[in-house]
Amino acid sequence: MNVRRDPRVPLTTAAGLGAVAIVVALVTGGSAPVVTAVAGVVTGLLSAVSLIMAASRVTPGHRRQPAAWRWMAAGSLTWLLGVGVRPVADGTPFVLTFADLLILAGSVLLAIGCGLSVKPPAYTRGVIRQAADAYLGAASVFAVAWVAVLGPAFRRAEDTGAFFIALALPVICLLATCAVTPAVAASRSGNRVVGLTGVGVLAAITVAELATALARLGGDHPPLVAGLLVPALLLVLAVTPWVEQDRPARPLTAALTAAAPLVLVAVATLVATLHAIGGSRDAALAVVAASVVLVLLGRLFVLLVETAGMRRLVDVGEQQLRRLAENTGDVVLVCDPEGVVQEAGPGLEATYGYRPEDLACRPIFDYVHPEDLPAVQALLSRMTDEDDGPEQEGGTRVSCRFRASDGTWRPTETVAARHVRDDDLVLVTIRDLSDQVALRNQVTHLTFHDGVTGLPNRAYFEERAREVLTRRGAVGTAVIFLDLDGFTAVNDSVGHASGDHLLGQAARRLRSAVRADDTLARWGGDEFAVLLEGGASGGVSGGGSGGGDAQTAIDLAERLVRAVSNEPFRVADRDIALTASVGVAFAEEDLSSGDLLRNADVAMSRAKELGGRRVEVFATHMHADVVRRLEIASDLQRALLENQFAIEYQPVVDLATSRVTAVEALIRWWRGGTFVPPEQFLGPAEDTGIIVPLSEWILREACQEVAAWRASSWDIGLALNLSARQIMAPRFVETVSEALSDSGLPASALTLEVIEEMLVEDAGEMIGRLSELRALGVRLAIDDFGTGYASLAFLRQLPVDMIKIDPSFVSGLGRDDTLTLLTRTIVQLGNDLGLIVVAEGIERPEQLDLLRKMGCTRGQGYLVARPMTARGVDDLMPGTPLQNTA
């Protein structure tokens, strides 16, 4: 034990040494009662002050209990008052004096403090049993003391009443000591040292008061040693609150403390028996023995009552446990160590279809799946092992499959426990997990499979691709991406439910086309993906393929295209023809699964851009093109805000007079001082939607410029190309009307050009928008005429003012008889329909001569005029015939 380093400890030690000095001085020069009184007062005061000071410095929540120390301090003060006035009170004729009552009160207060100084156990014995144990201990000690000391004194006493009155104080002190000693001895509290010291003080008071009582009866003073025993222990009590234990002392076991009163009874019985054999007929000893027997009988009765109550609680608990298990749907079985069923609960028939008597006297192992049998046998073995309890290694819960009466194996969770009444029986609880397992399997399936097609989904495909590349590397691995061309129109026309039905049909076709070892998945939307674990060998860089395995992957990709495109799909009582765009990518060394999937997606997008119904193999430049398009798309918005765009005008001339009749506005982008060709940024602008505000800006600027030229008496028109996204913008018609109104340009001077493909896609809505523009007075032209799908049909449906011959026809004039014939036919058709015919791409004089001979009225191209700025157009004002600039 280590003394706490506290400034009050040296003071306490010094005071204790001073007290010892006072006691020694008094012993040498004073009478025994006075010496005892002075020593008791000094040490009692010292103990009380020390306990109060220690209690005052304990913070709230500390493991020590200051309230107990205050009770003990109060007991010390009360006791020292009694000891201090005892020399005066002893002169009275009373057997018990006022001083004795103070000593008795102080002893009781000390006992209360000792009891409060330790934390009671979680499960305490009953009050009756504690009182009985205290009485048994005190009576046993009294009986031994009677045989040894008190009996002879009783026989010498002249007044038996005074004798027993004199013994009242030590007997009560003995009862108090026996009442608190078991609790303090068995406690694990950190205050156990203080409590044990307090018990020692109580024992010393009991001995001292017994000596005092015997001395009074004999007319003498008590021995000095007995009187100084209490002050000595009080000095120890003054020091113990300031002592901390590095390692708490091991307390007595509960069994030992419970058996201590019975041991004392046995000792007392032995002493009394020997005393009786010696010929004694002591009535007082017989009374004590009888009282002990009565108390023991009372304690036995209480024990029987408690045992019966505990037995009832066990029965109720067992019934409640069984009912709880049955109400939760669990099946309860009682088995012997060999697994033979002794009893079965009523829930067995409802859950598994067996009657309880069907399983009676039969091994439970007959109903457990053979693969799970060892685990169940090990569980029952652990339950019946005498050396192990329910918490032994291995647990009390296993998962197994239990055979139902219909022969199916049901997943279950089995819990085993020892029977509460018979350790040779095992209580087995079986919980059916069929619904939970089915739900878990369904959730797992939905997590990694598509609900529309039943195919693996994107998450499964990505994980599978990662696993294949990790296990096998790049050798023999390829990925195919497939997209259904035109599927969006299916949802818009027949609805999403019918679209899902079409996807299911497409999935079945694709599944029949792939090999059994390949992984087919729905990537998302109308896209599918195929993983070939042995479909390609060797990397493919720059679009090349390596070996026959690579050709196998390409052949599979073409087979997928045919599976989708060869036959129409039957949806909503109609046939819908679709095609497929397919991209193929091959694994390479140090290429991650994510990059491989990205490459296949890029190749598929490339196939779609090239018109669909084709297979494209990934090449390195494809990814570079995608990155470049992304960079351009990200810079377009900033370019629009920073006015990096400019407009150039390409004149349209009258081929007969060579005068400028109109200009076509062309957008130009100077990106950081570098010219970006329109074919590089118009596509990204269309994809991102920036084409709409960009086209509005071109429209307003060009209208303002052409209106200024027309204000100079120059009858010149303006031509603009329109994109599909621009035409379908919500306020496009209003935007055109506002631009004309703000600039003052007549609507008839504005010609808006569309390509034939735009008229085929979303024909109804597109023609409706163009009709609204035509109603404003704006002219309409079909650009790149002759390259579309249904030009003649739309010439009849839509009032068109002009057709522009595609440069691919003009380039063959004079060199290709077929192209010359086609061009002549288009010019003749336009003239017969009363349309203005404009030839694009005139670059050679012979082309110009042939067009004039064919009757083509307008033309544009590098031969007649290159695109130029507005300042260059100013030089072409009326009165200045346009000269060839080629």
PDB file of N, CA and C in Angstrom, residues 492-526:
ATOM      1  N   ASP A 492     -41.553   6.736 -77.745  1.00  0.00           N
ATOM      2  CA  ASP A 492     -42.405   7.895 -78.018  1.00  0.00           C
ATOM      3  C   ASP A 492     -43.667   7.516 -78.786  1.00  0.00           C
ATOM      4  N   SER A 493     -43.596   6.453 -79.579  1.00  0.00           N
ATOM      5  CA  SER A 493     -44.738   6.110 -80.428  1.00  0.00           C
ATOM      6  C   SER A 493     -45.679   5.098 -79.780  1.00  0.00           C
ATOM      7  N   VAL A 494     -45.134   4.062 -79.152  1.00  0.00           N
ATOM      8  CA  VAL A 494     -45.992   3.008 -78.602  1.00  0.00           C
ATOM      9  C   VAL A 494     -45.950   2.937 -77.085  1.00  0.00           C
ATOM     10  N   GLY A 495     -45.135   3.771 -76.429  1.00  0.00           N
ATOM     11  CA  GLY A 495     -45.105   3.806 -74.972  1.00  0.00           C
ATOM     12  C   GLY A 495     -43.968   2.989 -74.394  1.00  0.00           C
ATOM     13  N   HIS A 496     -43.663   3.284 -73.148  1.00  0.00           N
ATOM     14  CA  HIS A 496     -42.531   2.634 -72.492  1.00  0.00           C
ATOM     15  C   HIS A 496     -42.798   1.164 -72.198  1.00  0.00           C
ATOM     16  N   ALA A 497     -44.045   0.802 -71.903  1.00  0.00           N
ATOM     17  CA  ALA A 497     -44.344  -0.606 -71.635  1.00  0.00           C
ATOM     18  C   ALA A 497     -44.059  -1.453 -72.869  1.00  0.00           C
ATOM     19  N   SER A 498     -44.493  -0.978 -74.039  1.00  0.00           N
ATOM     20  CA  SER A 498     -44.209  -1.701 -75.277  1.00  0.00           C
ATOM     21  C   SER A 498     -42.722  -1.663 -75.590  1.00  0.00           C
ATOM     22  N   GLY A 499     -42.071  -0.537 -75.228  1.00  0.00           N
ATOM     23  CA  GLY A 499     -40.627  -0.476 -75.417  1.00  0.00           C
ATOM     24  C   GLY A 499     -39.906  -1.522 -74.586  1.00  0.00           C
ATOM     25  N   ASP A 500     -40.372  -1.736 -73.340  1.00  0.00           N
ATOM     26  CA  ASP A 500     -39.771  -2.789 -72.513  1.00  0.00           C
ATOM     27  C   ASP A 500     -40.006  -4.166 -73.127  1.00  0.00           C
ATOM     28  N   HIS A 501     -41.197  -4.358 -73.715  1.00  0.00           N
ATOM     29  CA  HIS A 501     -41.469  -5.630 -74.375  1.00  0.00           C
ATOM     30  C   HIS A 501     -40.507  -5.851 -75.544  1.00  0.00           C
ATOM     31  N   LEU A 502     -40.215  -4.805 -76.283  1.00  0.00           N
ATOM     32  CA  LEU A 502     -39.258  -4.911 -77.391  1.00  0.00           C
ATOM     33  C   LEU A 502     -37.860  -5.233 -76.867  1.00  0.00           C
ATOM     34  N   LEU A 503     -37.469  -4.613 -75.753  1.00  0.00           N
ATOM     35  CA  LEU A 503     -36.160  -4.913 -75.179  1.00  0.00           C
ATOM     36  C   LEU A 503     -36.062  -6.375 -74.771  1.00  0.00           C
ATOM     37  N   GLY A 504     -37.157  -6.932 -74.252  1.00  0.00           N
ATOM     38  CA  GLY A 504     -37.154  -8.344 -73.911  1.00  0.00           C
ATOM     39  C   GLY A 504     -36.949  -9.219 -75.140  1.00  0.00           C
ATOM     40  N   GLN A 505     -37.604  -8.854 -76.261  1.00  0.00           N
ATOM     41  CA  GLN A 505     -37.402  -9.610 -77.491  1.00  0.00           C
ATOM     42  C   GLN A 505     -35.957  -9.493 -77.974  1.00  0.00           C
ATOM     43  N   ALA A 506     -35.416  -8.279 -77.904  1.00  0.00           N
ATOM     44  CA  ALA A 506     -34.028  -8.087 -78.335  1.00  0.00           C
ATOM     45  C   ALA A 506     -33.076  -8.893 -77.469  1.00  0.00           C
ATOM     46  N   ALA A 507     -33.324  -8.960 -76.151  1.00  0.00           N
ATOM     47  CA  ALA A 507     -32.464  -9.735 -75.260  1.00  0.00           C
ATOM     48  C   ALA A 507     -32.484 -11.212 -75.638  1.00  0.00           C
ATOM     49  N   ARG A 508     -33.659 -11.742 -75.981  1.00  0.00           N
ATOM     50  CA  ARG A 508     -33.730 -13.162 -76.361  1.00  0.00           C
ATOM     51  C   ARG A 508     -32.974 -13.428 -77.660  1.00  0.00           C
ATOM     52  N   ARG A 509     -33.076 -12.512 -78.612  1.00  0.00           N
ATOM     53  CA  ARG A 509     -32.326 -12.681 -79.857  1.00  0.00           C
ATOM     54  C   ARG A 509     -30.826 -12.647 -79.602  1.00  0.00           C
ATOM     55  N   LEU A 510     -30.405 -11.704 -78.799  1.00  0.00           N
ATOM     56  CA  LEU A 510     -28.971 -11.587 -78.528  1.00  0.00           C
ATOM     57  C   LEU A 510     -28.464 -12.796 -77.754  1.00  0.00           C
ATOM     58  N   ARG A 511     -29.270 -13.299 -76.818  1.00  0.00           N
ATOM     59  CA  ARG A 511     -28.845 -14.453 -76.032  1.00  0.00           C
ATOM     60  C   ARG A 511     -28.663 -15.680 -76.930  1.00  0.00           C
ATOM     61  N   SER A 512     -29.516 -15.799 -77.934  1.00  0.00           N
ATOM     62  CA  SER A 512     -29.385 -16.936 -78.844  1.00  0.00           C
ATOM     63  C   SER A 512     -28.190 -16.788 -79.767  1.00  0.00           C
ATOM     64  N   ALA A 513     -27.663 -15.579 -79.907  1.00  0.00           N
ATOM     65  CA  ALA A 513     -26.542 -15.349 -80.818  1.00  0.00           C
ATOM     66  C   ALA A 513     -25.189 -15.524 -80.132  1.00  0.00           C
ATOM     67  N   VAL A 514     -25.119 -15.314 -78.818  1.00  0.00           N
ATOM     68  CA  VAL A 514     -23.834 -15.397 -78.119  1.00  0.00           C
ATOM     69  C   VAL A 514     -23.561 -16.837 -77.716  1.00  0.00           C
ATOM     70  N   ARG A 515     -22.330 -17.113 -77.370  1.00  0.00           N
ATOM     71  CA  ARG A 515     -21.942 -18.442 -76.929  1.00  0.00           C
ATOM     72  C   ARG A 515     -22.318 -18.645 -75.465  1.00  0.00           C
ATOM     73  N   ALA A 516     -22.305 -19.898 -75.038  1.00  0.00           N
ATOM     74  CA  ALA A 516     -22.718 -20.221 -73.663  1.00  0.00           C
ATOM     75  C   ALA A 516     -21.749 -19.651 -72.640  1.00  0.00           C
ATOM     76  N   ASP A 517     -20.464 -19.540 -73.005  1.00  0.00           N
ATOM     77  CA  ASP A 517     -19.462 -19.048 -72.055  1.00  0.00           C
ATOM     78  C   ASP A 517     -19.378 -17.532 -72.017  1.00  0.00           C
ATOM     79  N   ASP A 518     -20.040 -16.855 -72.921  1.00  0.00           N
ATOM     80  CA  ASP A 518     -19.976 -15.389 -72.951  1.00  0.00           C
ATOM     81  C   ASP A 518     -20.990 -14.796 -71.985  1.00  0.00           C
ATOM     82  N   THR A 519     -20.679 -13.627 -71.490  1.00  0.00           N
ATOM     83  CA  THR A 519     -21.562 -12.928 -70.551  1.00  0.00           C
ATOM     84  C   THR A 519     -22.300 -11.825 -71.295  1.00  0.00           C
ATOM     85  N   LEU A 520     -23.617 -11.960 -71.386  1.00  0.00           N
ATOM     86  CA  LEU A 520     -24.463 -10.948 -72.017  1.00  0.00           C
ATOM     87  C   LEU A 520     -25.189 -10.178 -70.930  1.00  0.00           C
ATOM     88  N   ALA A 521     -25.158  -8.849 -70.997  1.00  0.00           N
ATOM     89  CA  ALA A 521     -25.782  -8.013 -69.969  1.00  0.00           C
ATOM     90  C   ALA A 521     -26.470  -6.833 -70.622  1.00  0.00           C
ATOM     91  N   ARG A 522     -27.461  -6.314 -69.907  1.00  0.00           N
ATOM     92  CA  ARG A 522     -28.062  -5.051 -70.330  1.00  0.00           C
ATOM     93  C   ARG A 522     -27.303  -3.929 -69.638  1.00  0.00           C
ATOM     94  N   TRP A 523     -26.654  -3.116 -70.443  1.00  0.00           N
ATOM     95  CA  TRP A 523     -25.825  -2.048 -69.902  1.00  0.00           C
ATOM     96  C   TRP A 523     -26.675  -0.905 -69.367  1.00  0.00           C
ATOM     97  N   GLY A 524     -27.805  -0.653 -70.013  1.00  0.00           N
ATOM     98  CA  GLY A 524     -28.684   0.442 -69.587  1.00  0.00           C
ATOM     99  C   GLY A 524     -29.410   1.003 -70.794  1.00  0.00           C
ATOM    100  N   GLY A 525     -30.681   1.420 -70.597  1.00  0.00           N
ATOM    101  CA  GLY A 525     -31.432   1.966 -71.718  1.00  0.00           C
ATOM    102  C   GLY A 525     -31.594   0.918 -72.804  1.00  0.00           C
ATOM    103  N   ASP A 526     -31.165   1.281 -74.016  1.00  0.00           N
ATOM    104  CA  ASP A 526     -31.236   0.346 -75.143  1.00  0.00           C
ATOM    105  C   ASP A 526     -29.854  -0.181 -75.503  1.00  0.00           C
TER     106      ASP A 526
END
